Short mmCIF file of C-alpha atoms in Angstrom, two decimals:
data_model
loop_
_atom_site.label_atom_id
_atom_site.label_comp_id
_atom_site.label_asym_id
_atom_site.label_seq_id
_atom_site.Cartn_x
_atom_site.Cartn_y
_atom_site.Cartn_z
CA UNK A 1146 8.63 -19.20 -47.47
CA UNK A 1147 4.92 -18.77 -47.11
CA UNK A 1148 5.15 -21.50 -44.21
CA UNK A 1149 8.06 -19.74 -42.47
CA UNK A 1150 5.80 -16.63 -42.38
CA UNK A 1151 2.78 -18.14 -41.50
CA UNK A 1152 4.97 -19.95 -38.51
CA UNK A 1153 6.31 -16.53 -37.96
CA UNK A 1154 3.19 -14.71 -37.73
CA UNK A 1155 1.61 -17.60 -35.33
CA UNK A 1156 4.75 -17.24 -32.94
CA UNK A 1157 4.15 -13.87 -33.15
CA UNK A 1158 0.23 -14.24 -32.01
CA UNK A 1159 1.38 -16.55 -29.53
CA UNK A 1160 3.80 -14.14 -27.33
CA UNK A 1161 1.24 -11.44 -28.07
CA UNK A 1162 -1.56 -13.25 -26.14
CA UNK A 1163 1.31 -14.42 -23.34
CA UNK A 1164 2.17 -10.74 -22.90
CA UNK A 1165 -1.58 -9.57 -22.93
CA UNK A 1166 -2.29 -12.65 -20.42
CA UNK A 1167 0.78 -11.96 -18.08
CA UNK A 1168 0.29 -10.62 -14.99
CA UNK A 1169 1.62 -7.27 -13.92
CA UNK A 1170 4.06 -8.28 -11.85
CA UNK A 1171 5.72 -10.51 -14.81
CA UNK A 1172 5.54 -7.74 -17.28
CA UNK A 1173 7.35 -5.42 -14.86
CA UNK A 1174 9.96 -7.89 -14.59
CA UNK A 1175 10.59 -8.94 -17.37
CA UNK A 1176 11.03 -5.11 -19.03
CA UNK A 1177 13.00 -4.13 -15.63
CA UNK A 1178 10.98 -1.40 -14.59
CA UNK A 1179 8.01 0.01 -12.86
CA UNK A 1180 6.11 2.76 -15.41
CA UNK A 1181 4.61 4.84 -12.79
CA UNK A 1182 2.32 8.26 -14.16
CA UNK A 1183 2.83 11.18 -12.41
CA UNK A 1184 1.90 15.13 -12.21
CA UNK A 1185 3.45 17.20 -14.75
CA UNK A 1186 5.09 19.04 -11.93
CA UNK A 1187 3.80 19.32 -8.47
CA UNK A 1188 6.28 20.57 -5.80
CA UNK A 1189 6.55 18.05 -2.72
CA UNK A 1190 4.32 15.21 -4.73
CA UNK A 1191 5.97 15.06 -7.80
CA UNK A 1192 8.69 17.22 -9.26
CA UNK A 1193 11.60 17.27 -11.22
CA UNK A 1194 14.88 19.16 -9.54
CA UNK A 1195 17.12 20.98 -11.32
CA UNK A 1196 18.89 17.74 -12.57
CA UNK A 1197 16.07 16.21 -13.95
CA UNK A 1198 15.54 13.74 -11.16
CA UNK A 1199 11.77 13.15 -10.20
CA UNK A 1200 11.45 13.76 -6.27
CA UNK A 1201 8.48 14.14 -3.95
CA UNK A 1202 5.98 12.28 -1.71
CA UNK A 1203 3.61 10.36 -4.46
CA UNK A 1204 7.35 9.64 -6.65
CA UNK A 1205 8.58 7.69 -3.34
CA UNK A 1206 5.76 5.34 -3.54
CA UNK A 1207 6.73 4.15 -6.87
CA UNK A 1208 10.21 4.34 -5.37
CA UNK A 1209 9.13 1.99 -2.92
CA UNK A 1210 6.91 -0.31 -4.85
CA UNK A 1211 10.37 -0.60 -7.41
CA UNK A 1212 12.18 -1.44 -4.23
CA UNK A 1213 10.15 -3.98 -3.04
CA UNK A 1214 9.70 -6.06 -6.30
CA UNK A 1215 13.40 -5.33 -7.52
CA UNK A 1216 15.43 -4.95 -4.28
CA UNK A 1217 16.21 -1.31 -6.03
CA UNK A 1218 14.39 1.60 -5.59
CA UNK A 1219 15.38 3.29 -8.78
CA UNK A 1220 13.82 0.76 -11.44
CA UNK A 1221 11.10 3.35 -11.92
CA UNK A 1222 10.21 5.23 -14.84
CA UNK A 1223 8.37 8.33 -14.62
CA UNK A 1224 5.46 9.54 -17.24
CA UNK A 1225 4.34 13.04 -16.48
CA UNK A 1226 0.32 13.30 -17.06
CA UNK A 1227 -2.48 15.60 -16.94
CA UNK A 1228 -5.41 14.83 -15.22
CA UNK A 1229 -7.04 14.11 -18.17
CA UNK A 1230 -4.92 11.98 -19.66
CA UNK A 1231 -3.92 9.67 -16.24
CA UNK A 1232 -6.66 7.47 -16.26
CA UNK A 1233 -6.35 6.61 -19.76
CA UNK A 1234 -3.13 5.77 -19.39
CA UNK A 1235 -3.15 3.49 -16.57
CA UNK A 1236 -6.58 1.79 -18.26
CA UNK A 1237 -4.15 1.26 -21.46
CA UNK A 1238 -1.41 -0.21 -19.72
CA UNK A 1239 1.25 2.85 -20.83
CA UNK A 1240 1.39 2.91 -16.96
CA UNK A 1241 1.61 0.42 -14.40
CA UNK A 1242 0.66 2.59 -11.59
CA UNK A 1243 -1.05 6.52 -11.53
CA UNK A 1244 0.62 7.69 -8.38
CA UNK A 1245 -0.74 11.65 -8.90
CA UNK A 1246 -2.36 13.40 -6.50
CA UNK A 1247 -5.88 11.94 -7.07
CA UNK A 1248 -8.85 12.01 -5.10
CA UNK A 1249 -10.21 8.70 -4.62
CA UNK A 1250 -14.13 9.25 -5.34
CA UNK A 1251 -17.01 6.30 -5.72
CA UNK A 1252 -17.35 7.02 -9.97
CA UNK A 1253 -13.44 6.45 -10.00
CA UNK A 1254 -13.65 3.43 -8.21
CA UNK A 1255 -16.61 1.81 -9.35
CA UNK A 1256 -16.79 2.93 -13.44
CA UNK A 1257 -12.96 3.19 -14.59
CA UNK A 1258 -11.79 -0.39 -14.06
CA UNK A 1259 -9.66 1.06 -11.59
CA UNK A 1260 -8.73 0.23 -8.12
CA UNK A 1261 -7.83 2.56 -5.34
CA UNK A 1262 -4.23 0.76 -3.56
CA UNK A 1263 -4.83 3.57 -0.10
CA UNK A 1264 -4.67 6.96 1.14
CA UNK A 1265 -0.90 7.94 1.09
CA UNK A 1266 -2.21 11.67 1.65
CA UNK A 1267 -5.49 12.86 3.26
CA UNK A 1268 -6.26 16.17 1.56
CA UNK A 1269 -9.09 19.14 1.21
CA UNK A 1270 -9.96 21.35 -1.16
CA UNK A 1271 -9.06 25.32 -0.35
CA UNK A 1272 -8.85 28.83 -1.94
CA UNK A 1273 -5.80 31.21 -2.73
CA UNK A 1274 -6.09 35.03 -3.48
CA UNK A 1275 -3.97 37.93 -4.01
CA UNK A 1276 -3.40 38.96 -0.03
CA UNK A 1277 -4.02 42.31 -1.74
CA UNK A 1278 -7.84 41.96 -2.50
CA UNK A 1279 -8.61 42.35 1.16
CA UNK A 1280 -10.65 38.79 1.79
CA UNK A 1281 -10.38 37.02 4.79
CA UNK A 1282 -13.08 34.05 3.82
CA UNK A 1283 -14.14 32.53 1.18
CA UNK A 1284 -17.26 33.06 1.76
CA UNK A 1285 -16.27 36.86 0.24
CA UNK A 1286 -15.59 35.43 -2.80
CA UNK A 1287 -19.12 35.71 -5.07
CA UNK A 1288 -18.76 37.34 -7.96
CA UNK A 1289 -14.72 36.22 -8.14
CA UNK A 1290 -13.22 34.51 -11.33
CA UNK A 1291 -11.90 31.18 -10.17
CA UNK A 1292 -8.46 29.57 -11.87
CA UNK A 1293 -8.81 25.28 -11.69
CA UNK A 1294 -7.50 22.20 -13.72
CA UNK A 1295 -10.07 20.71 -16.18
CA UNK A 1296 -11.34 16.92 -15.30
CA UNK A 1297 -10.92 17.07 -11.74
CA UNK A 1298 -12.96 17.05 -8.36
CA UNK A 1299 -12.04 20.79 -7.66
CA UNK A 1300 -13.93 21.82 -10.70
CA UNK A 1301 -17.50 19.94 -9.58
CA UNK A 1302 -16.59 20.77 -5.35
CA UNK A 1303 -15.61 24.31 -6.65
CA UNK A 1304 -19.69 24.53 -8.81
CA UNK A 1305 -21.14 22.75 -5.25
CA UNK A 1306 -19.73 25.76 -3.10
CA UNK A 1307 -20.70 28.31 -5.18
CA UNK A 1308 -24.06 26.96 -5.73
CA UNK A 1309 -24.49 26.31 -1.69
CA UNK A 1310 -23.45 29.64 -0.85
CA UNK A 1311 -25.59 31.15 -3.31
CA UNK A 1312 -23.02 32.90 -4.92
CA UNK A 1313 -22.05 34.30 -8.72
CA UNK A 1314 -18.44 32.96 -10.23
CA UNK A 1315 -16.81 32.47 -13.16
CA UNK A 1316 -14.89 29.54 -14.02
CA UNK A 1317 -11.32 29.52 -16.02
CA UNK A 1318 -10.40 26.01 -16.07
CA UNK A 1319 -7.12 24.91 -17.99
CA UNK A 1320 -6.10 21.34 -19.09
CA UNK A 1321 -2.77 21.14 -17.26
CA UNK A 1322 -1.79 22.56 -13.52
CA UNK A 1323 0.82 25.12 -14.85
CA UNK A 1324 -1.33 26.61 -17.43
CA UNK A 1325 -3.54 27.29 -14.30
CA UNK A 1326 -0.70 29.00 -12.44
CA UNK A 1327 0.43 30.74 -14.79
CA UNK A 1328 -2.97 32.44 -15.70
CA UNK A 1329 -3.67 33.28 -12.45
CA UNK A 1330 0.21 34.63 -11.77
CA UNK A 1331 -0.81 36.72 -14.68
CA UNK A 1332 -4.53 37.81 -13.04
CA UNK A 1333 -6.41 36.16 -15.75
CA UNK A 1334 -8.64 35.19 -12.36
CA UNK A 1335 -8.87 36.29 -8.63
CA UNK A 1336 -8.97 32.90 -7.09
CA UNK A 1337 -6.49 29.69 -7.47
CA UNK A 1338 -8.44 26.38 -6.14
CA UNK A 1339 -7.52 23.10 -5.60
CA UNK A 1340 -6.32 20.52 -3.15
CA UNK A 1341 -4.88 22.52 -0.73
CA UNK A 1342 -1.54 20.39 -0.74
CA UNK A 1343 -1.46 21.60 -4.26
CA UNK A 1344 -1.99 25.31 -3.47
CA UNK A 1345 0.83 25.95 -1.09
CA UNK A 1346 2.95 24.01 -3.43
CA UNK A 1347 2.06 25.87 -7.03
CA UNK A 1348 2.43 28.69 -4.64
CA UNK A 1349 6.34 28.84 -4.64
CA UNK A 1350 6.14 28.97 -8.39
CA UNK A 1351 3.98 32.69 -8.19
CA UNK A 1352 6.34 35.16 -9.09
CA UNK A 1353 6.08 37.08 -6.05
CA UNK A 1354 4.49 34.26 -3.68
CA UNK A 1355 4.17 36.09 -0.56
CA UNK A 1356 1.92 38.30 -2.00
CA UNK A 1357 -0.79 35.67 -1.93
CA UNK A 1358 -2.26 33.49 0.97
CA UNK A 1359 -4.69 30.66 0.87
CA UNK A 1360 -7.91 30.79 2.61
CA UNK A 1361 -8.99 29.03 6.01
CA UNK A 1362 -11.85 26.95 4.78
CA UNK A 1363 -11.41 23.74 3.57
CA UNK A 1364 -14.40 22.91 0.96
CA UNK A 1365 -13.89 19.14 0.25
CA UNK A 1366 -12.79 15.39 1.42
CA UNK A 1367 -9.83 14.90 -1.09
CA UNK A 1368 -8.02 11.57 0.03
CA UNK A 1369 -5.40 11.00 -2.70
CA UNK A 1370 -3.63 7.97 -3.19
CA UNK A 1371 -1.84 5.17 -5.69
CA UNK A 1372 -4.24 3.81 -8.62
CA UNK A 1373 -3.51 0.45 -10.52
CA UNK A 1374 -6.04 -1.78 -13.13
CA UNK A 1375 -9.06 -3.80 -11.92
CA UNK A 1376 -8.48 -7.47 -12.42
CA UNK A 1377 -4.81 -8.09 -10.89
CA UNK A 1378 -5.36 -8.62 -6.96
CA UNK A 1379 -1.53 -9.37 -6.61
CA UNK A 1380 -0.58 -6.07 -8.27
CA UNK A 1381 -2.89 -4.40 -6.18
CA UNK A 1382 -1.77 -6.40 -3.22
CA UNK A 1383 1.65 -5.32 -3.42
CA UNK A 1384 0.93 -1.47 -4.10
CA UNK A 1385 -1.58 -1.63 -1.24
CA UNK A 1386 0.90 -3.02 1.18
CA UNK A 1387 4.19 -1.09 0.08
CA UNK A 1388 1.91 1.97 1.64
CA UNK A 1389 0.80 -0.24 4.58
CA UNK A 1390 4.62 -1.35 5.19
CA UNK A 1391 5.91 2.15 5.47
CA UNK A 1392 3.11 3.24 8.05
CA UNK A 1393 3.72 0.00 10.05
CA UNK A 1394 7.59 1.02 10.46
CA UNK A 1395 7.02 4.46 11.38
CA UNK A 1396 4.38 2.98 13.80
CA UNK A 1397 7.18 0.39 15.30
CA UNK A 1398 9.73 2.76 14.82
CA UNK A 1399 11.78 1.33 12.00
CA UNK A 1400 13.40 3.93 9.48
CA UNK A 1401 15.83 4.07 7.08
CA UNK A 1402 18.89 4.01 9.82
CA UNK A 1403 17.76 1.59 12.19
CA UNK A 1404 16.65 -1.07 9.97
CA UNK A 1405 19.19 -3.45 9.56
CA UNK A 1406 19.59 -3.26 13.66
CA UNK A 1407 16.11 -3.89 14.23
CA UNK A 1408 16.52 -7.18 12.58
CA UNK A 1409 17.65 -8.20 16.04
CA UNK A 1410 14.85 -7.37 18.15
CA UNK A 1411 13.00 -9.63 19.85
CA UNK A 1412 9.49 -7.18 19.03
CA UNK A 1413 7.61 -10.00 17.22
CA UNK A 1414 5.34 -7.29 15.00
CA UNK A 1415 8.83 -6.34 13.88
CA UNK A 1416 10.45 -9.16 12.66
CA UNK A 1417 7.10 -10.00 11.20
CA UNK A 1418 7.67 -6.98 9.19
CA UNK A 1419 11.15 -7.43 8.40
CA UNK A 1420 10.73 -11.56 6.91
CA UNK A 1421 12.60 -12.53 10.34
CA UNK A 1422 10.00 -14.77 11.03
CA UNK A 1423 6.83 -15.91 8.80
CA UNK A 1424 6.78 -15.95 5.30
CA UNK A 1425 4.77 -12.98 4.35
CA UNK A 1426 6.58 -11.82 0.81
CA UNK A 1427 5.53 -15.14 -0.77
CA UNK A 1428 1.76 -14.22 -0.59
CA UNK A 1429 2.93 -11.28 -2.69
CA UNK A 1430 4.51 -13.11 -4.92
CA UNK A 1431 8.09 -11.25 -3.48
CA UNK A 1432 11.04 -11.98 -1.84
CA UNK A 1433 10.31 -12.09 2.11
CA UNK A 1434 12.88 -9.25 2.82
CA UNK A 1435 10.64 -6.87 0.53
CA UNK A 1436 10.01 -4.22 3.69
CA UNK A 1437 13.51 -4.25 4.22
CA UNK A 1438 14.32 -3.09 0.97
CA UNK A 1439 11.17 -0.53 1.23
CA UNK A 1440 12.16 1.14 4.52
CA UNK A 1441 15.87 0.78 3.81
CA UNK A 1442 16.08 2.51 0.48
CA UNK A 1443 12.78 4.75 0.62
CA UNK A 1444 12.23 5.44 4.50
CA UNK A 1445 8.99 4.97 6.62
CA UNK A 1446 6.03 6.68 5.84
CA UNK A 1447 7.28 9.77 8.26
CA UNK A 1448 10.41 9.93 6.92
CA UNK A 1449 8.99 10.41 3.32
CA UNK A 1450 6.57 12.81 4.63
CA UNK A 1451 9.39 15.08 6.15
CA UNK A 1452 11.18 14.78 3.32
CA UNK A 1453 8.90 15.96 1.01
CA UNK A 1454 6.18 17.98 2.18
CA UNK A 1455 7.01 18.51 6.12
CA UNK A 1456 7.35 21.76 8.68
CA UNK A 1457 11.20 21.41 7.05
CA UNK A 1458 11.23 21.66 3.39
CA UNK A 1459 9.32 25.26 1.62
CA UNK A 1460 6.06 23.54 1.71
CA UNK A 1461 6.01 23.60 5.32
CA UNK A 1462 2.96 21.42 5.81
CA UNK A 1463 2.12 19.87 9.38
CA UNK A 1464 1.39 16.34 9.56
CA UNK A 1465 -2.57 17.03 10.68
CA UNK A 1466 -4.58 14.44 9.02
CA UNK A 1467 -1.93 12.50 8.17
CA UNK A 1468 -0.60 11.90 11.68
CA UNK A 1469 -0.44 7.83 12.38
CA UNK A 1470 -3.51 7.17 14.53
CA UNK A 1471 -1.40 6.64 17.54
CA UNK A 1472 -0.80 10.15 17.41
CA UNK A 1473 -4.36 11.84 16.50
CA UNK A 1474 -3.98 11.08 13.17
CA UNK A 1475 -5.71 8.66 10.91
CA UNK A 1476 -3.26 7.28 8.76
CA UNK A 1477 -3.41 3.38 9.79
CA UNK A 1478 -1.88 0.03 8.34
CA UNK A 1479 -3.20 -3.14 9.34
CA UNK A 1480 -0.61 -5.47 11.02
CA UNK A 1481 1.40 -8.17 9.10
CA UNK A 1482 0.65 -11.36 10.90
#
């Protein structure tokens, strides 16, 4: 008996250190599913609709990661997570990848044990006010209470403006983003800041949201993007060029219709792309039709970004920044050769 539990116990130490040892990639596979942490509810990035479903622009590229290790975009489970809890979780492995709205900054990239997988939205830092108070900049805004999320860059940009401007605020900062709208829906504080992706989306959850406008000046370089662990380059690797594989379609113009057609071409950067020719999913460990699945299931990056967040849908947001650089933008994928 005492042998059967000390063989027992061993066995048990044994697949312990396998897991712990394992790559992500094999852990992923082997429970079925990608763990991705997202916002606790951010229209456009990261949102549940009214059937529970988790939709939006940063929920795609966990979509699209699932599709290319799995074939199937929806082996994805979603963890909703404050910004103070997000980096925790992805350092503890609860999460395989923090795809929330986060600003990729130096400390983050440098101190966390963290790596930084791209820029799947380029981002600034604004101000929204009650259209009622009469302020057309935010220069105007000394002496204002400001509404923000605890642990993020908008709290320390938010202290830099006010301290460069020379101007008096107060600061009413709340752990998680709805708190935040809801005390300043309730005029706990005159001013709402934060990415300014963020703002015209917590926007359409303001009681009476055309009664507020956000402010021309953009305070901040916020380039948000997909987050994974230090110390797995072919994890990293594959996040990194799910993102790079979507802006290479839109670039060659393969989307989500065309894509089985454009197997056919004779473009060479295309069937590159598409595991025609070359063998360019082994180095990631995948299968070589891995963009396939990506752009066939999930779309190219435009699609994703009309889908979610574009002049279409109530966000309204113009591509700007986050144009491809063929088209003044500078969203840009190196090639797959």
């Amino acid at each position: 008996m005492k042998q059967s539990v000390l063989l027992g116990a061993v066995a048990s130490a044994a697949l312990a250190a396998s897991a712990a040892s394992a790559s992500t990639l094999d852990n992923v596979k082997a429970k079925g599913f990608i763990q991705c942490g997202v916002s606790q509810g951010l229209p456009g990035f990261s949102n549940t609709d009214d059937a529970g479903k988790w939709t939006g622009l940063d929920v795609d590229l966990c979509r699209a990661v699932a599709a290319a290790v799995f074939g199937d975009a929806s082996k994805v489970k979603y963890t909703p997570l404050s910004a103070k809890e997000r980096f925790t979780a992805l350092q503890s492995s609860e999460i395989d990848i923090l795809s929330r709205n986060t600003t990729w900054t130096m400390t983050r990239d440098t101190s966390l044990g963290l790596n930084f997988a791209g820029v799947n939205y380029y981002d600034g830092q604004g101000f929204m006010i009650r259209k009622s108070l009469g302020i057309a900049s935010a220069l105007e805004l000394g002496g204002a209470s400001v509404c923000t999320n605890t642990g993020t860059t908008t709290e320390l940009n938010a202290a830099d403006f006010f301290r460069k401007n020379s101007m008096d605020y107060t600061l009413v900062a709340f752990e998680k983003a709805d708190e935040v709208v809801a005390a300043y829906d309730s005029g706990r504080c005159d001013v709402y800041t934060t990415d300014a992706s963020g703002l015209y989306a917590q926007r359409l959850k303001l009681t009476n949201p055309d009664e507020h406008m956000v402010l021309p000046e953009i305070i901040s370089k916020e380039p948000l993007g997909p987050v994974v662990r230090q110390g797995d380059d072919q994890w990293f690797n594959i996040v990194k060029w799910t993102h790079f594989a979507m802006l290479n379609a839109e670039e060659l113009g393969v989307d989500s219709e065309n894509v089985e057609q454009m197997k056919g071409t004779d473009n060479p950067s295309i069937r590159r792309l598409l595991g025609i020719e070359g063998e360019f999913g082994q180095g990631l460990g995948l299968s070589n039709d891995w963009a396939v699945n990506i752009i066939a299931q999930v779309g190219n990056y435009g699609e994703v970004f009309d889908r979610n967040v574009g002049p279409d849908t109530p966000l309204g947001i113009s591509r700007g920044l986050n144009a491809l650089w063929t088209d003044g933008g500078i969203q840009y994928a190196p090639p797959v050769r």
